[in-house]
Amino acid sequence: VLGGFGARGVVDGLERLVSDVAPAQAQGVVMLEHEQLQVSGEGLHRELRLVPRLGLAPQQHERFQAHDTPLGRLHAALDGGLADARAELVFARAEQLVHRPQIAILEDLLQVQLLRAQGGAGEAGQDGKRGEQAVHDTENARRERIRKGKIPVCRAPRPAADAPGAQNRRAIHVRMPSTMPRPHALLCLLSLSLLTPVLLRGQWPQDGSDLKADPKAVFGTLDNGLRYIVLPNDEPPGRASLRIYMDAGSLMEEDDQQGMAHFLEHMAFNGSRNFPGGEMVEYFQRLGMAFGADTNAHTSFKETVYMLELPKVEPKLVTEGLQLFRDYLDGMNLDAAEIDRERGIILSEKLSRDSIEYRTMIAGYKFALPESLLPERLPIGIEETLKTMQRPRFADFYEKWYTPKRAMIVAVGDFKDVPAVEAEIQKQFADAKPRRGDAPDPQLGKISTGRGLIAKLHTEMQAKSVDISIENPRPAKNKPDSAAARREKMVRDLADAMLNQRFSKLVKAEGSPILAGESYSYEYLEFVEVIGVMAQCAPENWQAALTLLETELRRAVEHGFTDAEFDEAKAGLLKNAQLRAAQADTRKSRDLASGIVSVMAAKKVFTHPSADLARVKAAAESLTREECHRAFVETWSSPDRQLFVGGNLKLEGDAEAQILATYKASQEKPVEAPAQEQTAAFAYADPGPPGKVASEKVDAGLEITQAVLANNVRVNIKPTPFEKGSVRVTLNFGGGKLTAPLDKPGLIPFANSTFIAGGLEAHSADDLRRLFASRTVSTDFSVGDEAFLLAGRTTADDLEAQLQLLAAYLKAPGYREEAQRQFQNNLEPMYVQLRHTAEGVMNDKVVAFIHGGDPRFTFPDIEEMRKRSLAELKAWLTPALTRDWLEVSITGDVEAKAALDAVTRTLGALPARSGEKPAYEKERQIAFPKGPQTRDFPFQTEIPKAISILYWQTGDMRDIQRTRRLSMLASILDDRLRLKVREELGETYSPACYHVANDTFTGYGYMTAMIECKPEQAAALAKLVTEIAAGVAAGPITPDEFERAQKPLMTQIEQMRRDNRYWSQNVVRNCQEHPERLDWASSMVSDFGSVTLEELPGAPRASRLGQQHGQRLRLR
């Protein structure tokens, strides 16, 4: 996804680009290698260190994790280390959905991952003890809910283990972003000019292939050409995921219809044959489906997909879901008044996309695709047509392109009677007919090949850095999906992975000119192959960075790869195939449904992970380093090279000539073969004599084992069946932010960014990556609110190795200078974001304001930040690492006894830890600003956007019943904002309200509402939100509003409790330090279910929500 910049592009695209543009709005399939992510250096390692955990604490986001949201999956991946995290960042950002105020938090992730993590917001999934966030966010969570994009995004499905390419990578099948942030990434869209399908419409990819489709999947085609896939899957039990895929997107638009495909997708929610306008969302809320989380859609260049997550697999619900899909196919009302009302939302959405990166992207499109229709058909459209298109033109597009042959139904869920589901599909869709015949795909121009060596500079002085790419697009071999085709791709992916290992080391080298580097190759739509290398750098280093890219590319072509590089890449390949196969039986229906859509859109075979593993094993036996080198040479055999330089660089004179001259000068220099390397054995495999269990007990109700070892290490273990082959481990130790030295501002983000990057005393971070290439282990560190956190994600077989690695970080952290260099090199890009984006201001000035200026929640000026050192970090962390309170939590597919034995042999061998933890009463005090106040936070930007934010003080989390009811109240306010501001006034794309309750800082909590808008709208919208909030405080709240808040919540809680993330992050973690977490988990379902409408008018509802309270903040 995110174009040709691969894992590194995911990193940067996710942190700085896609937040302002519409990711995944284009059709396409890109694979992102799980193993490559592990071995490709700076594109992954630096970023996750720079962005440790995105500052997101999943235990603070129970509400969002509850229904397996992209954010929740992101948290899960972050627990899994670099590979999972980088992969998950792709779809975490891409899965921002078009109609989803309830999961608005996703709309910040890209910017926040840089900004907040640098601000030490804490590790995703590790910070604190929140067990009640199914319906509200705690303190750190608020920081992440900055209202960024509000962008209609092509949903990036969960990577399906059975997706094409899965045998050699963690296949992430994602529709490419319509607003591709990187110009060099745009070349992957070249193939759009070659839309001659490999398969005739109506055929299945497995027809004629030697690959066998998943045997559980049932494939069918109706007489009218509509296709369907039904897959029985019992995770989660009693639920189902439905999709209708339409082979129709923005590329089908005519000149006066630009933006029509996406606009039409919006109109699907504004009334249809069986679901009247203004009632659809409310109807599904009453059934227990959350707006955005369970009812959704996305539009891209060549597809539109509508999604439903059914709370129950009941015949009535399945029928109604399919009825709705039939309405989407040919029953939309397209009421003229509704069209006019929706224009404001669409235009607001378009405004939210405007950014430095979006403008750079457009320049890149025009450079890469000068003779293609693509640059003229961005899914968001143009203002002229969005303002003027009338109903007849909507009907023209709808009736021409929404036809049965272009439709596919996907149903995945706990179906006990698959034939009955097939029969219902037949019943609902058999009589559907094309209203204007079946139109062929449009002609999209041609690909400009044979251009030789060309260059382009695009200057945006408010960009955070310079991105340089060398790309070489060429026609794809146009091969159908087959075992041979997948093996061929596997070989090429291994070559990219090996080059990425080199980039990882080069980034860390002293004096390195690059901040990140990446090699990538992929096919897009089976028509065009895009290959490239890219680097990110400071503007003054652009020539050195371009030279390095050219040199390393040529070194790989001329001399190939080393044995150590090959062994590492191949080990990762096997490991990930094994992991996918192990986890196949507990894949979520939501992920499978989205994955099937992606696979089918790419015309690939939907295979099973066990079959993929068998192919990987067979291929691995014959794969050689020389074969990978030959494939890499062939990949780069064309003389065409497109050099794109974009960012905060301005060159006097002929910029393109200077770029070309730099490149040609580099070509004249000889390159030497890479040096062969040897990696020593892991130095910490023998932790010493094992410890002993001093006490042990089991909570029978929650099935949690709690033990205390003789050295005072606390152990909490919860075996679960929810995710086979996956075990989550977290170490909580010391006092985290409560112990932060106030005279060293910035030390928290410095710690988050450098601790893991510094490696161990005996091994660098690169050494560790290679040592554990064949093992499923990971490490991450963050400064939580009241503890430091080390975390990893592993398997039962590798649990002891994971614990050995975490124990080594406690005993012998490396504090290498390369980690500090990386941090320092990335400060300027980070501060550009802080100065010139609303998100930056939000994470800096606003966070500081609502925390009373506390240094633990502020960014110092950049010069002060540069003073932070490894010596300061070591002095701060050493007591916590060596002797403070330590509690380890293990959750997942593991037996309690085996897990406890592994802990005694590793962490049990550590020197004695403290048996008590200080109260830190003084350090738990934060002064929420006294109100009411109206504050402006100005910032300089070329993008005319603002955020209007309101805060009302509430309280901390300790009164859990009050907290839960405040969360429900926030949901009601959120829904009123949606109805008034979005649906009635059309003033903004996605307003949002939520409640934050903290359980670390005494008395700290608030309710907040955010709206992204034009600068001139900020004051009026703040006033309107204040009035709406006052109305909620004054009452009445209707029974219908209450039901529409409570039922989706109960659905989310039910699903959440079958998710390891919830148990790991909200219950098991620190449950000996905070035993109330067990009580909260036990009472959650019954308490939320017992809330009554009559309770809301009490103290929670009156808590400072009226007009006389609150903070009005305007970022503009």
Short mmCIF file of C-alpha atoms in Angstrom, two decimals, residues 387-544:
data_model
loop_
_atom_site.label_atom_id
_atom_site.label_comp_id
_atom_site.label_asym_id
_atom_site.label_seq_id
_atom_site.Cartn_x
_atom_site.Cartn_y
_atom_site.Cartn_z
CA LYS A 387 -20.65 21.75 -6.21
CA THR A 388 -22.57 21.41 -9.45
CA MET A 389 -23.36 17.74 -10.15
CA GLN A 390 -27.11 17.17 -10.16
CA ARG A 391 -29.24 14.08 -9.77
CA PRO A 392 -29.39 13.13 -13.48
CA ARG A 393 -25.63 12.73 -13.62
CA PHE A 394 -25.69 10.66 -10.43
CA ALA A 395 -28.26 8.39 -12.04
CA ASP A 396 -26.15 8.16 -15.19
CA PHE A 397 -23.12 6.90 -13.27
CA TYR A 398 -25.12 4.68 -10.94
CA GLU A 399 -27.10 2.93 -13.61
CA LYS A 400 -24.14 2.50 -15.94
CA TRP A 401 -21.61 1.04 -13.52
CA TYR A 402 -23.59 -0.58 -10.70
CA THR A 403 -24.51 -3.82 -12.47
CA PRO A 404 -24.75 -7.45 -11.33
CA LYS A 405 -21.68 -8.50 -13.31
CA ARG A 406 -19.63 -5.88 -11.49
CA ALA A 407 -20.90 -6.96 -8.08
CA MET A 408 -19.61 -9.58 -5.68
CA ILE A 409 -21.07 -10.57 -2.30
CA VAL A 410 -18.77 -11.84 0.44
CA ALA A 411 -20.26 -13.39 3.56
CA VAL A 412 -17.99 -14.68 6.32
CA GLY A 413 -19.28 -15.72 9.69
CA ASP A 414 -20.54 -18.33 12.08
CA PHE A 415 -22.92 -19.82 9.52
CA LYS A 416 -24.32 -23.21 10.49
CA ASP A 417 -26.25 -23.52 7.23
CA VAL A 418 -24.19 -22.25 4.28
CA PRO A 419 -26.77 -23.39 1.67
CA ALA A 420 -29.33 -21.20 3.42
CA VAL A 421 -27.04 -18.19 3.03
CA GLU A 422 -26.56 -19.04 -0.63
CA ALA A 423 -30.30 -19.30 -1.05
CA GLU A 424 -30.80 -15.90 0.53
CA ILE A 425 -28.23 -14.36 -1.83
CA GLN A 426 -30.09 -15.98 -4.73
CA LYS A 427 -33.38 -14.66 -3.43
CA GLN A 428 -32.17 -11.11 -2.98
CA PHE A 429 -30.14 -10.73 -6.16
CA ALA A 430 -31.35 -13.18 -8.81
CA ASP A 431 -33.70 -10.67 -10.46
CA ALA A 432 -31.17 -7.82 -10.54
CA LYS A 433 -30.51 -6.63 -14.07
CA PRO A 434 -28.22 -4.09 -15.70
CA ARG A 435 -30.20 -0.95 -16.33
CA ARG A 436 -28.05 0.34 -19.17
CA GLY A 437 -26.25 -2.76 -20.31
CA ASP A 438 -22.73 -3.77 -19.28
CA ALA A 439 -20.20 -1.09 -20.10
CA PRO A 440 -16.55 -1.99 -20.72
CA ASP A 441 -13.82 -0.56 -18.52
CA PRO A 442 -12.73 2.91 -19.61
CA GLN A 443 -9.64 3.65 -21.65
CA LEU A 444 -7.10 5.19 -19.31
CA GLY A 445 -4.45 6.43 -21.69
CA LYS A 446 -1.06 4.84 -21.93
CA ILE A 447 2.01 4.26 -19.86
CA SER A 448 4.98 6.40 -20.70
CA THR A 449 7.87 3.95 -21.07
CA GLY A 450 11.29 4.30 -22.61
CA ARG A 451 11.81 7.67 -20.98
CA GLY A 452 15.38 6.88 -19.99
CA LEU A 453 16.87 8.81 -17.11
CA ILE A 454 14.56 11.64 -16.04
CA ALA A 455 14.24 13.72 -12.89
CA LYS A 456 11.76 15.94 -11.09
CA LEU A 457 11.96 18.26 -8.10
CA HIS A 458 8.80 19.22 -6.26
CA THR A 459 9.33 21.80 -3.53
CA GLU A 460 7.13 22.14 -0.45
CA MET A 461 9.01 24.16 2.14
CA GLN A 462 6.66 23.10 4.95
CA ALA A 463 7.37 19.42 4.36
CA LYS A 464 9.29 17.83 7.18
CA SER A 465 12.07 16.36 5.05
CA VAL A 466 13.13 15.36 1.54
CA ASP A 467 12.15 12.08 -0.05
CA ILE A 468 14.19 10.71 -2.91
CA SER A 469 13.26 7.75 -5.05
CA ILE A 470 14.73 5.86 -7.96
CA GLU A 471 12.08 3.85 -9.74
CA ASN A 472 11.89 1.69 -12.82
CA PRO A 473 8.36 0.71 -13.82
CA ARG A 474 7.84 -1.98 -16.41
CA PRO A 475 4.96 -4.05 -17.76
CA ALA A 476 4.07 -6.98 -15.56
CA LYS A 477 4.38 -10.45 -16.95
CA ASN A 478 0.60 -10.67 -16.79
CA LYS A 479 0.73 -14.16 -15.35
CA PRO A 480 -2.32 -15.67 -13.68
CA ASP A 481 -1.94 -16.51 -10.03
CA SER A 482 -0.06 -19.79 -9.70
CA ALA A 483 2.48 -21.58 -7.55
CA ALA A 484 5.23 -20.61 -9.97
CA ALA A 485 4.19 -16.95 -9.98
CA ARG A 486 4.19 -16.85 -6.20
CA ARG A 487 7.60 -18.48 -6.00
CA GLU A 488 8.96 -15.95 -8.47
CA LYS A 489 7.62 -13.12 -6.34
CA MET A 490 9.04 -14.75 -3.25
CA VAL A 491 12.51 -14.69 -4.76
CA ARG A 492 12.22 -11.01 -5.60
CA ASP A 493 10.89 -10.17 -2.16
CA LEU A 494 13.85 -11.88 -0.55
CA ALA A 495 16.18 -9.74 -2.64
CA ASP A 496 14.44 -6.59 -1.48
CA ALA A 497 14.60 -7.81 2.10
CA MET A 498 18.34 -8.34 1.86
CA LEU A 499 18.95 -4.86 0.48
CA ASN A 500 16.78 -3.47 3.24
CA GLN A 501 19.04 -5.07 5.81
CA ARG A 502 21.82 -2.90 4.41
CA PHE A 503 19.72 0.22 4.56
CA SER A 504 19.01 -0.55 8.20
CA LYS A 505 22.71 -0.45 8.99
CA LEU A 506 23.45 2.54 6.78
CA VAL A 507 20.90 4.67 8.57
CA LYS A 508 22.62 4.01 11.87
CA ALA A 509 26.12 4.70 10.60
CA GLU A 510 27.86 7.79 11.87
CA GLY A 511 27.49 10.63 9.39
CA SER A 512 24.81 8.83 7.41
CA PRO A 513 23.01 11.21 5.01
CA ILE A 514 19.73 9.30 5.16
CA LEU A 515 17.04 9.07 7.79
CA ALA A 516 15.49 6.00 6.21
CA GLY A 517 15.94 3.74 3.21
CA GLU A 518 13.89 1.10 1.48
CA SER A 519 13.94 -1.27 -1.47
CA TYR A 520 10.66 -2.50 -2.91
CA SER A 521 9.07 -4.29 -5.83
CA TYR A 522 5.54 -5.36 -6.54
CA GLU A 523 2.98 -5.89 -9.22
CA TYR A 524 -0.11 -3.80 -9.37
CA LEU A 525 -3.33 -5.22 -10.76
CA GLU A 526 -1.24 -7.84 -12.54
CA PHE A 527 -0.42 -5.29 -15.23
CA VAL A 528 2.50 -3.12 -14.15
CA GLU A 529 5.48 -3.94 -12.04
CA VAL A 530 7.00 -1.18 -9.96
CA ILE A 531 10.46 -1.46 -8.52
CA GLY A 532 12.39 1.14 -6.65
CA VAL A 533 14.59 2.30 -3.86
CA MET A 534 13.96 5.35 -1.75
CA ALA A 535 15.50 7.39 1.02
CA GLN A 536 14.46 10.17 3.33
CA CYS A 537 16.93 12.87 4.26
CA ALA A 538 17.41 16.43 5.45
CA PRO A 539 17.45 18.97 2.60
CA GLU A 540 21.14 19.72 2.97
CA ASN A 541 21.92 16.03 2.46
CA TRP A 542 19.96 15.40 -0.71
CA GLN A 543 23.00 14.90 -2.95
CA ALA A 544 24.68 12.50 -0.54
#
